[in-house]
mmCIF file with all atom_site columns, C-alpha atoms in Angstrom:
data_model
loop_
_atom_site.group_PDB
_atom_site.id
_atom_site.type_symbol
_atom_site.label_atom_id
_atom_site.label_alt_id
_atom_site.label_comp_id
_atom_site.label_asym_id
_atom_site.label_entity_id
_atom_site.label_seq_id
_atom_site.pdbx_PDB_ins_code
_atom_site.Cartn_x
_atom_site.Cartn_y
_atom_site.Cartn_z
_atom_site.occupancy
_atom_site.B_iso_or_equiv
_atom_site.pdbx_formal_charge
_atom_site.auth_seq_id
_atom_site.auth_comp_id
_atom_site.auth_asym_id
_atom_site.auth_atom_id
_atom_site.pdbx_PDB_model_num
ATOM 1   C CA . UNK A 1 1   ? 41.987 52.941 95.147 1.00 55.00 ? 1   UNK A CA 1
ATOM 2   C CA . UNK A 1 2   ? 39.665 50.346 96.774 1.00 68.00 ? 2   UNK A CA 1
ATOM 3   C CA . UNK A 1 3   ? 42.031 47.396 97.319 1.00 74.00 ? 3   UNK A CA 1
ATOM 4   C CA . UNK A 1 4   ? 42.994 47.074 93.619 1.00 80.00 ? 4   UNK A CA 1
ATOM 5   C CA . UNK A 1 5   ? 40.196 49.103 92.046 1.00 86.00 ? 5   UNK A CA 1
ATOM 6   C CA . UNK A 1 6   ? 40.256 52.634 91.016 1.00 91.00 ? 6   UNK A CA 1
ATOM 7   C CA . UNK A 1 7   ? 36.653 53.153 91.706 1.00 90.00 ? 7   UNK A CA 1
ATOM 8   C CA . UNK A 1 8   ? 35.559 54.630 88.310 1.00 94.00 ? 8   UNK A CA 1
ATOM 9   C CA . UNK A 1 9   ? 34.864 53.684 84.739 1.00 96.00 ? 9   UNK A CA 1
ATOM 10  C CA . UNK A 1 10  ? 34.431 55.451 81.416 1.00 97.00 ? 10  UNK A CA 1
ATOM 11  C CA . UNK A 1 11  ? 31.185 55.286 79.498 1.00 97.00 ? 11  UNK A CA 1
ATOM 12  C CA . UNK A 1 12  ? 31.545 56.350 75.841 1.00 98.00 ? 12  UNK A CA 1
ATOM 13  C CA . UNK A 1 13  ? 28.494 56.858 73.648 1.00 98.00 ? 13  UNK A CA 1
ATOM 14  C CA . UNK A 1 14  ? 29.962 56.736 70.194 1.00 98.00 ? 14  UNK A CA 1
ATOM 15  C CA . UNK A 1 15  ? 26.727 57.969 68.496 1.00 97.00 ? 15  UNK A CA 1
ATOM 16  C CA . UNK A 1 16  ? 26.418 61.141 70.471 1.00 97.00 ? 16  UNK A CA 1
ATOM 17  C CA . UNK A 1 17  ? 30.109 61.605 71.376 1.00 97.00 ? 17  UNK A CA 1
ATOM 18  C CA . UNK A 1 18  ? 29.161 61.850 75.048 1.00 97.00 ? 18  UNK A CA 1
ATOM 19  C CA . UNK A 1 19  ? 31.731 60.667 77.602 1.00 98.00 ? 19  UNK A CA 1
ATOM 20  C CA . UNK A 1 20  ? 30.863 60.044 81.265 1.00 97.00 ? 20  UNK A CA 1
ATOM 21  C CA . UNK A 1 21  ? 32.983 59.189 84.295 1.00 96.00 ? 21  UNK A CA 1
ATOM 22  C CA . UNK A 1 22  ? 30.938 56.555 86.148 1.00 94.00 ? 22  UNK A CA 1
ATOM 23  C CA . UNK A 1 23  ? 31.596 55.733 89.738 1.00 92.00 ? 23  UNK A CA 1
ATOM 24  C CA . UNK A 1 24  ? 32.217 52.067 90.318 1.00 87.00 ? 24  UNK A CA 1
ATOM 25  C CA . UNK A 1 25  ? 29.815 49.860 92.262 1.00 86.00 ? 25  UNK A CA 1
ATOM 26  C CA . UNK A 1 26  ? 31.735 48.552 95.312 1.00 85.00 ? 26  UNK A CA 1
ATOM 27  C CA . UNK A 1 27  ? 29.320 45.718 95.816 1.00 87.00 ? 27  UNK A CA 1
ATOM 28  C CA . UNK A 1 28  ? 29.806 44.611 92.257 1.00 86.00 ? 28  UNK A CA 1
ATOM 29  C CA . UNK A 1 29  ? 33.554 44.734 92.538 1.00 85.00 ? 29  UNK A CA 1
ATOM 30  C CA . UNK A 1 30  ? 33.444 42.587 95.650 1.00 86.00 ? 30  UNK A CA 1
ATOM 31  C CA . UNK A 1 31  ? 31.006 40.078 94.192 1.00 89.00 ? 31  UNK A CA 1
ATOM 32  C CA . UNK A 1 32  ? 32.546 39.720 90.774 1.00 88.00 ? 32  UNK A CA 1
ATOM 33  C CA . UNK A 1 33  ? 36.136 40.921 91.286 1.00 83.00 ? 33  UNK A CA 1
ATOM 34  C CA . UNK A 1 34  ? 37.468 42.270 87.960 1.00 82.00 ? 34  UNK A CA 1
ATOM 35  C CA . UNK A 1 35  ? 37.977 41.499 84.265 1.00 87.00 ? 35  UNK A CA 1
ATOM 36  C CA . UNK A 1 36  ? 35.766 38.536 83.328 1.00 91.00 ? 36  UNK A CA 1
ATOM 37  C CA . UNK A 1 37  ? 33.519 38.733 86.373 1.00 92.00 ? 37  UNK A CA 1
ATOM 38  C CA . UNK A 1 38  ? 32.613 42.400 86.380 1.00 93.00 ? 38  UNK A CA 1
ATOM 39  C CA . UNK A 1 39  ? 32.446 42.458 82.528 1.00 94.00 ? 39  UNK A CA 1
ATOM 40  C CA . UNK A 1 40  ? 30.028 39.436 82.430 1.00 94.00 ? 40  UNK A CA 1
ATOM 41  C CA . UNK A 1 41  ? 27.809 41.098 85.001 1.00 94.00 ? 41  UNK A CA 1
ATOM 42  C CA . UNK A 1 42  ? 27.731 44.360 82.999 1.00 94.00 ? 42  UNK A CA 1
ATOM 43  C CA . UNK A 1 43  ? 27.126 42.402 79.742 1.00 96.00 ? 43  UNK A CA 1
ATOM 44  C CA . UNK A 1 44  ? 24.199 40.571 81.321 1.00 94.00 ? 44  UNK A CA 1
ATOM 45  C CA . UNK A 1 45  ? 22.591 43.829 82.442 1.00 93.00 ? 45  UNK A CA 1
ATOM 46  C CA . UNK A 1 46  ? 22.869 45.461 78.969 1.00 94.00 ? 46  UNK A CA 1
ATOM 47  C CA . UNK A 1 47  ? 22.567 42.864 76.196 1.00 94.00 ? 47  UNK A CA 1
ATOM 48  C CA . UNK A 1 48  ? 19.276 41.060 75.578 1.00 93.00 ? 48  UNK A CA 1
ATOM 49  C CA . UNK A 1 49  ? 18.897 37.995 73.276 1.00 92.00 ? 49  UNK A CA 1
ATOM 50  C CA . UNK A 1 50  ? 17.516 40.236 70.583 1.00 93.00 ? 50  UNK A CA 1
ATOM 51  C CA . UNK A 1 51  ? 20.626 42.335 70.201 1.00 95.00 ? 51  UNK A CA 1
ATOM 52  C CA . UNK A 1 52  ? 22.605 41.343 67.127 1.00 95.00 ? 52  UNK A CA 1
ATOM 53  C CA . UNK A 1 53  ? 26.375 41.390 67.180 1.00 95.00 ? 53  UNK A CA 1
ATOM 54  C CA . UNK A 1 54  ? 26.804 44.218 64.646 1.00 95.00 ? 54  UNK A CA 1
ATOM 55  C CA . UNK A 1 55  ? 24.040 46.425 66.051 1.00 95.00 ? 55  UNK A CA 1
ATOM 56  C CA . UNK A 1 56  ? 24.853 49.625 67.901 1.00 96.00 ? 56  UNK A CA 1
ATOM 57  C CA . UNK A 1 57  ? 23.276 48.125 70.993 1.00 96.00 ? 57  UNK A CA 1
ATOM 58  C CA . UNK A 1 58  ? 26.101 45.562 71.310 1.00 97.00 ? 58  UNK A CA 1
ATOM 59  C CA . UNK A 1 59  ? 28.758 47.229 73.471 1.00 98.00 ? 59  UNK A CA 1
ATOM 60  C CA . UNK A 1 60  ? 32.432 46.523 73.877 1.00 98.00 ? 60  UNK A CA 1
ATOM 61  C CA . UNK A 1 61  ? 33.031 46.210 77.578 1.00 98.00 ? 61  UNK A CA 1
ATOM 62  C CA . UNK A 1 62  ? 36.688 46.504 78.656 1.00 97.00 ? 62  UNK A CA 1
ATOM 63  C CA . UNK A 1 63  ? 37.595 45.691 82.245 1.00 95.00 ? 63  UNK A CA 1
ATOM 64  C CA . UNK A 1 64  ? 40.903 45.407 84.082 1.00 94.00 ? 64  UNK A CA 1
ATOM 65  C CA . UNK A 1 65  ? 41.817 42.744 86.539 1.00 89.00 ? 65  UNK A CA 1
ATOM 66  C CA . UNK A 1 66  ? 42.132 43.582 90.262 1.00 89.00 ? 66  UNK A CA 1
ATOM 67  C CA . UNK A 1 67  ? 45.838 43.089 90.205 1.00 90.00 ? 67  UNK A CA 1
ATOM 68  C CA . UNK A 1 68  ? 46.474 44.814 86.887 1.00 90.00 ? 68  UNK A CA 1
ATOM 69  C CA . UNK A 1 69  ? 48.888 47.701 87.308 1.00 87.00 ? 69  UNK A CA 1
ATOM 70  C CA . UNK A 1 70  ? 50.348 46.358 90.581 1.00 87.00 ? 70  UNK A CA 1
ATOM 71  C CA . UNK A 1 71  ? 53.746 44.867 91.184 1.00 86.00 ? 71  UNK A CA 1
ATOM 72  C CA . UNK A 1 72  ? 52.373 41.257 91.011 1.00 88.00 ? 72  UNK A CA 1
ATOM 73  C CA . UNK A 1 73  ? 54.288 39.552 88.185 1.00 87.00 ? 73  UNK A CA 1
ATOM 74  C CA . UNK A 1 74  ? 52.199 38.952 85.105 1.00 83.00 ? 74  UNK A CA 1
ATOM 75  C CA . UNK A 1 75  ? 49.223 41.013 86.307 1.00 84.00 ? 75  UNK A CA 1
ATOM 76  C CA . UNK A 1 76  ? 48.749 43.108 83.149 1.00 88.00 ? 76  UNK A CA 1
ATOM 77  C CA . UNK A 1 77  ? 45.549 41.889 81.590 1.00 92.00 ? 77  UNK A CA 1
ATOM 78  C CA . UNK A 1 78  ? 42.429 43.631 80.432 1.00 95.00 ? 78  UNK A CA 1
ATOM 79  C CA . UNK A 1 79  ? 39.399 41.719 79.266 1.00 96.00 ? 79  UNK A CA 1
ATOM 80  C CA . UNK A 1 80  ? 37.164 42.573 76.300 1.00 97.00 ? 80  UNK A CA 1
ATOM 81  C CA . UNK A 1 81  ? 33.599 41.342 76.550 1.00 97.00 ? 81  UNK A CA 1
ATOM 82  C CA . UNK A 1 82  ? 31.019 41.496 73.694 1.00 97.00 ? 82  UNK A CA 1
ATOM 83  C CA . UNK A 1 83  ? 28.597 39.546 71.645 1.00 97.00 ? 83  UNK A CA 1
ATOM 84  C CA . UNK A 1 84  ? 30.743 37.923 68.963 1.00 97.00 ? 84  UNK A CA 1
ATOM 85  C CA . UNK A 1 85  ? 29.932 38.684 65.293 1.00 95.00 ? 85  UNK A CA 1
ATOM 86  C CA . UNK A 1 86  ? 31.792 35.465 64.560 1.00 94.00 ? 86  UNK A CA 1
ATOM 87  C CA . UNK A 1 87  ? 29.839 33.058 66.795 1.00 94.00 ? 87  UNK A CA 1
ATOM 88  C CA . UNK A 1 88  ? 26.783 35.081 67.899 1.00 95.00 ? 88  UNK A CA 1
ATOM 89  C CA . UNK A 1 89  ? 27.651 34.216 71.464 1.00 94.00 ? 89  UNK A CA 1
ATOM 90  C CA . UNK A 1 90  ? 28.910 36.000 74.600 1.00 95.00 ? 90  UNK A CA 1
ATOM 91  C CA . UNK A 1 91  ? 32.713 36.315 74.123 1.00 95.00 ? 91  UNK A CA 1
ATOM 92  C CA . UNK A 1 92  ? 35.633 37.503 76.102 1.00 95.00 ? 92  UNK A CA 1
ATOM 93  C CA . UNK A 1 93  ? 39.246 37.871 75.215 1.00 94.00 ? 93  UNK A CA 1
ATOM 94  C CA . UNK A 1 94  ? 42.286 39.285 76.897 1.00 93.00 ? 94  UNK A CA 1
ATOM 95  C CA . UNK A 1 95  ? 45.130 41.579 76.035 1.00 94.00 ? 95  UNK A CA 1
ATOM 96  C CA . UNK A 1 96  ? 48.362 42.122 77.957 1.00 92.00 ? 96  UNK A CA 1
ATOM 97  C CA . UNK A 1 97  ? 51.339 44.375 77.246 1.00 90.00 ? 97  UNK A CA 1
ATOM 98  C CA . UNK A 1 98  ? 51.417 47.899 78.720 1.00 92.00 ? 98  UNK A CA 1
ATOM 99  C CA . UNK A 1 99  ? 48.027 49.130 77.654 1.00 95.00 ? 99  UNK A CA 1
ATOM 100 C CA . UNK A 1 100 ? 45.948 47.657 80.614 1.00 94.00 ? 100 UNK A CA 1
ATOM 101 C CA . UNK A 1 101 ? 48.401 48.982 83.127 1.00 93.00 ? 101 UNK A CA 1
ATOM 102 C CA . UNK A 1 102 ? 48.322 52.510 81.555 1.00 95.00 ? 102 UNK A CA 1
ATOM 103 C CA . UNK A 1 103 ? 44.495 52.396 81.735 1.00 96.00 ? 103 UNK A CA 1
ATOM 104 C CA . UNK A 1 104 ? 44.570 51.574 85.424 1.00 94.00 ? 104 UNK A CA 1
ATOM 105 C CA . UNK A 1 105 ? 47.254 54.223 86.099 1.00 94.00 ? 105 UNK A CA 1
ATOM 106 C CA . UNK A 1 106 ? 45.060 56.814 84.254 1.00 95.00 ? 106 UNK A CA 1
ATOM 107 C CA . UNK A 1 107 ? 42.472 56.086 86.963 1.00 94.00 ? 107 UNK A CA 1
ATOM 108 C CA . UNK A 1 108 ? 40.003 53.658 85.365 1.00 96.00 ? 108 UNK A CA 1
ATOM 109 C CA . UNK A 1 109 ? 38.905 50.091 85.965 1.00 94.00 ? 109 UNK A CA 1
ATOM 110 C CA . UNK A 1 110 ? 37.218 49.863 82.579 1.00 95.00 ? 110 UNK A CA 1
ATOM 111 C CA . UNK A 1 111 ? 35.726 51.373 79.488 1.00 98.00 ? 111 UNK A CA 1
ATOM 112 C CA . UNK A 1 112 ? 32.408 50.779 77.916 1.00 98.00 ? 112 UNK A CA 1
ATOM 113 C CA . UNK A 1 113 ? 31.998 51.651 74.203 1.00 98.00 ? 113 UNK A CA 1
ATOM 114 C CA . UNK A 1 114 ? 28.348 51.744 73.121 1.00 97.00 ? 114 UNK A CA 1
ATOM 115 C CA . UNK A 1 115 ? 26.597 52.866 69.933 1.00 97.00 ? 115 UNK A CA 1
ATOM 116 C CA . UNK A 1 116 ? 28.296 53.529 66.649 1.00 98.00 ? 116 UNK A CA 1
ATOM 117 C CA . UNK A 1 117 ? 30.166 56.552 65.417 1.00 98.00 ? 117 UNK A CA 1
ATOM 118 C CA . UNK A 1 118 ? 29.080 58.154 62.184 1.00 97.00 ? 118 UNK A CA 1
ATOM 119 C CA . UNK A 1 119 ? 32.682 58.709 61.119 1.00 98.00 ? 119 UNK A CA 1
ATOM 120 C CA . UNK A 1 120 ? 36.056 57.167 62.154 1.00 98.00 ? 120 UNK A CA 1
ATOM 121 C CA . UNK A 1 121 ? 37.329 58.172 65.560 1.00 98.00 ? 121 UNK A CA 1
ATOM 122 C CA . UNK A 1 122 ? 39.868 57.205 68.194 1.00 98.00 ? 122 UNK A CA 1
ATOM 123 C CA . UNK A 1 123 ? 39.541 57.429 71.902 1.00 98.00 ? 123 UNK A CA 1
ATOM 124 C CA . UNK A 1 124 ? 42.334 59.393 73.733 1.00 98.00 ? 124 UNK A CA 1
ATOM 125 C CA . UNK A 1 125 ? 42.534 58.837 77.519 1.00 98.00 ? 125 UNK A CA 1
ATOM 126 C CA . UNK A 1 126 ? 44.871 61.044 79.462 1.00 96.00 ? 126 UNK A CA 1
ATOM 127 C CA . UNK A 1 127 ? 43.921 60.830 83.202 1.00 95.00 ? 127 UNK A CA 1
ATOM 128 C CA . UNK A 1 128 ? 40.844 63.063 83.633 1.00 94.00 ? 128 UNK A CA 1
ATOM 129 C CA . UNK A 1 129 ? 41.026 64.275 80.058 1.00 96.00 ? 129 UNK A CA 1
ATOM 130 C CA . UNK A 1 130 ? 39.146 61.968 77.687 1.00 97.00 ? 130 UNK A CA 1
ATOM 131 C CA . UNK A 1 131 ? 38.306 62.762 74.039 1.00 97.00 ? 131 UNK A CA 1
ATOM 132 C CA . UNK A 1 132 ? 36.992 61.238 70.933 1.00 98.00 ? 132 UNK A CA 1
ATOM 133 C CA . UNK A 1 133 ? 39.243 62.437 68.120 1.00 98.00 ? 133 UNK A CA 1
ATOM 134 C CA . UNK A 1 134 ? 38.872 62.421 64.405 1.00 98.00 ? 134 UNK A CA 1
ATOM 135 C CA . UNK A 1 135 ? 40.503 59.382 62.840 1.00 98.00 ? 135 UNK A CA 1
ATOM 136 C CA . UNK A 1 136 ? 39.755 60.033 59.106 1.00 98.00 ? 136 UNK A CA 1
ATOM 137 C CA . UNK A 1 137 ? 43.502 60.355 58.481 1.00 98.00 ? 137 UNK A CA 1
ATOM 138 C CA . UNK A 1 138 ? 44.151 57.009 60.203 1.00 98.00 ? 138 UNK A CA 1
ATOM 139 C CA . UNK A 1 139 ? 41.443 54.988 58.350 1.00 98.00 ? 139 UNK A CA 1
ATOM 140 C CA . UNK A 1 140 ? 43.120 52.645 55.921 1.00 97.00 ? 140 UNK A CA 1
ATOM 141 C CA . UNK A 1 141 ? 46.406 52.646 57.803 1.00 97.00 ? 141 UNK A CA 1
ATOM 142 C CA . UNK A 1 142 ? 48.072 49.641 59.263 1.00 96.00 ? 142 UNK A CA 1
ATOM 143 C CA . UNK A 1 143 ? 48.184 49.165 63.093 1.00 96.00 ? 143 UNK A CA 1
ATOM 144 C CA . UNK A 1 144 ? 51.818 50.241 63.105 1.00 95.00 ? 144 UNK A CA 1
ATOM 145 C CA . UNK A 1 145 ? 51.149 53.278 60.970 1.00 96.00 ? 145 UNK A CA 1
ATOM 146 C CA . UNK A 1 146 ? 48.225 54.285 63.218 1.00 97.00 ? 146 UNK A CA 1
ATOM 147 C CA . UNK A 1 147 ? 50.343 53.911 66.352 1.00 96.00 ? 147 UNK A CA 1
ATOM 148 C CA . UNK A 1 148 ? 53.072 56.046 64.877 1.00 96.00 ? 148 UNK A CA 1
ATOM 149 C CA . UNK A 1 149 ? 50.674 58.744 63.610 1.00 98.00 ? 149 UNK A CA 1
ATOM 150 C CA . UNK A 1 150 ? 48.780 58.865 66.968 1.00 98.00 ? 150 UNK A CA 1
ATOM 151 C CA . UNK A 1 151 ? 52.029 59.214 68.952 1.00 97.00 ? 151 UNK A CA 1
ATOM 152 C CA . UNK A 1 152 ? 53.150 62.035 66.611 1.00 97.00 ? 152 UNK A CA 1
ATOM 153 C CA . UNK A 1 153 ? 49.806 63.808 66.989 1.00 97.00 ? 153 UNK A CA 1
ATOM 154 C CA . UNK A 1 154 ? 49.891 63.479 70.731 1.00 97.00 ? 154 UNK A CA 1
ATOM 155 C CA . UNK A 1 155 ? 53.530 64.346 70.893 1.00 96.00 ? 155 UNK A CA 1
ATOM 156 C CA . UNK A 1 156 ? 54.543 61.359 73.042 1.00 95.00 ? 156 UNK A CA 1
ATOM 157 C CA . UNK A 1 157 ? 56.422 58.175 72.212 1.00 94.00 ? 157 UNK A CA 1
ATOM 158 C CA . UNK A 1 158 ? 55.056 56.597 75.399 1.00 93.00 ? 158 UNK A CA 1
ATOM 159 C CA . UNK A 1 159 ? 51.378 56.595 74.504 1.00 96.00 ? 159 UNK A CA 1
ATOM 160 C CA . UNK A 1 160 ? 50.065 53.035 74.478 1.00 96.00 ? 160 UNK A CA 1
ATOM 161 C CA . UNK A 1 161 ? 47.792 52.337 71.529 1.00 97.00 ? 161 UNK A CA 1
ATOM 162 C CA . UNK A 1 162 ? 45.338 49.542 70.693 1.00 97.00 ? 162 UNK A CA 1
ATOM 163 C CA . UNK A 1 163 ? 44.247 49.799 67.101 1.00 97.00 ? 163 UNK A CA 1
ATOM 164 C CA . UNK A 1 164 ? 42.663 47.888 64.251 1.00 98.00 ? 164 UNK A CA 1
ATOM 165 C CA . UNK A 1 165 ? 44.007 47.647 60.691 1.00 97.00 ? 165 UNK A CA 1
ATOM 166 C CA . UNK A 1 166 ? 42.282 47.377 57.342 1.00 97.00 ? 166 UNK A CA 1
ATOM 167 C CA . UNK A 1 167 ? 40.783 44.013 58.220 1.00 97.00 ? 167 UNK A CA 1
ATOM 168 C CA . UNK A 1 168 ? 38.929 45.365 61.121 1.00 97.00 ? 168 UNK A CA 1
ATOM 169 C CA . UNK A 1 169 ? 37.784 48.405 59.165 1.00 98.00 ? 169 UNK A CA 1
ATOM 170 C CA . UNK A 1 170 ? 36.213 46.071 56.619 1.00 97.00 ? 170 UNK A CA 1
ATOM 171 C CA . UNK A 1 171 ? 34.687 43.882 59.304 1.00 97.00 ? 171 UNK A CA 1
ATOM 172 C CA . UNK A 1 172 ? 36.691 40.771 58.446 1.00 97.00 ? 172 UNK A CA 1
ATOM 173 C CA . UNK A 1 173 ? 35.721 38.261 61.178 1.00 95.00 ? 173 UNK A CA 1
ATOM 174 C CA . UNK A 1 174 ? 39.282 37.161 61.851 1.00 94.00 ? 174 UNK A CA 1
ATOM 175 C CA . UNK A 1 175 ? 40.454 40.742 62.526 1.00 96.00 ? 175 UNK A CA 1
ATOM 176 C CA . UNK A 1 176 ? 42.238 41.604 65.769 1.00 96.00 ? 176 UNK A CA 1
ATOM 177 C CA . UNK A 1 177 ? 43.031 44.674 67.737 1.00 97.00 ? 177 UNK A CA 1
ATOM 178 C CA . UNK A 1 178 ? 46.851 45.145 68.070 1.00 95.00 ? 178 UNK A CA 1
ATOM 179 C CA . UNK A 1 179 ? 48.800 46.908 70.784 1.00 91.00 ? 179 UNK A CA 1
ATOM 180 C CA . UNK A 1 180 ? 52.345 48.354 70.793 1.00 80.00 ? 180 UNK A CA 1
ATOM 181 C CA . UNK A 1 181 ? 54.302 45.421 72.113 1.00 77.00 ? 181 UNK A CA 1
ATOM 182 C CA . UNK A 1 182 ? 53.243 42.310 70.130 1.00 78.00 ? 182 UNK A CA 1
ATOM 183 C CA . UNK A 1 183 ? 50.075 41.603 72.186 1.00 88.00 ? 183 UNK A CA 1
ATOM 184 C CA . UNK A 1 184 ? 46.604 41.578 70.665 1.00 92.00 ? 184 UNK A CA 1
ATOM 185 C CA . UNK A 1 185 ? 42.853 41.157 71.323 1.00 93.00 ? 185 UNK A CA 1
ATOM 186 C CA . UNK A 1 186 ? 42.278 38.540 68.723 1.00 91.00 ? 186 UNK A CA 1
ATOM 187 C CA . UNK A 1 187 ? 39.243 36.264 69.199 1.00 93.00 ? 187 UNK A CA 1
ATOM 188 C CA . UNK A 1 188 ? 35.571 36.249 68.304 1.00 95.00 ? 188 UNK A CA 1
ATOM 189 C CA . UNK A 1 189 ? 35.681 38.960 65.644 1.00 95.00 ? 189 UNK A CA 1
ATOM 190 C CA . UNK A 1 190 ? 36.501 41.774 68.096 1.00 97.00 ? 190 UNK A CA 1
ATOM 191 C CA . UNK A 1 191 ? 38.465 43.680 65.354 1.00 97.00 ? 191 UNK A CA 1
ATOM 192 C CA . UNK A 1 192 ? 35.363 43.582 63.118 1.00 97.00 ? 192 UNK A CA 1
ATOM 193 C CA . UNK A 1 193 ? 33.202 44.947 65.875 1.00 97.00 ? 193 UNK A CA 1
ATOM 194 C CA . UNK A 1 194 ? 35.598 47.828 66.504 1.00 98.00 ? 194 UNK A CA 1
ATOM 195 C CA . UNK A 1 195 ? 35.527 48.504 62.804 1.00 98.00 ? 195 UNK A CA 1
ATOM 196 C CA . UNK A 1 196 ? 31.759 48.417 62.709 1.00 98.00 ? 196 UNK A CA 1
ATOM 197 C CA . UNK A 1 197 ? 31.662 51.037 65.499 1.00 98.00 ? 197 UNK A CA 1
ATOM 198 C CA . UNK A 1 198 ? 34.096 53.128 63.512 1.00 98.00 ? 198 UNK A CA 1
ATOM 199 C CA . UNK A 1 199 ? 36.726 53.087 66.355 1.00 98.00 ? 199 UNK A CA 1
ATOM 200 C CA . UNK A 1 200 ? 40.222 52.979 64.887 1.00 98.00 ? 200 UNK A CA 1
ATOM 201 C CA . UNK A 1 201 ? 42.070 53.045 68.177 1.00 98.00 ? 201 UNK A CA 1
ATOM 202 C CA . UNK A 1 202 ? 42.130 53.561 71.905 1.00 98.00 ? 202 UNK A CA 1
ATOM 203 C CA . UNK A 1 203 ? 45.211 55.444 73.114 1.00 98.00 ? 203 UNK A CA 1
#
């Protein structure tokens, strides 16, 4: 760990199913810190004015804060950055709970979801093992049902799950992404963007 950073990120191409472990840029960490800063810099480098919010070229960039996963009280936030399908503007929103800490403890500062899957999937992150799994059986389920079914499938009650419900699947602009402990990512149409990318959950 580089003073709060794990030093690597996940790049997930939903269209091809390709997943890469990307080494973090130390200069970028030091210039922009974490969360909003590094996400905004990544967003700026990827998204041109011509990219529409519900096009495959609009990524979902997830970044942890520098102190996330440490013993500092309240340091448990991850930031989602994207072009909002609700406002057509750069947007960021935060989620707390246990999910961000588990991402950091799995060894990652962030995750970038790009492209669009042809069929429903969920992303399973277990340290160095990262997979896109079929989520056809989860499509149409509520967030609570999806969490329960994913935990059963992965045979662990401790898996932390962020998932969308039927509103996100149907690209309702008020849709959120819900986690396991009453926290959510809930601004700017992020649930609709997840649904458009056919991503049911990140576990």
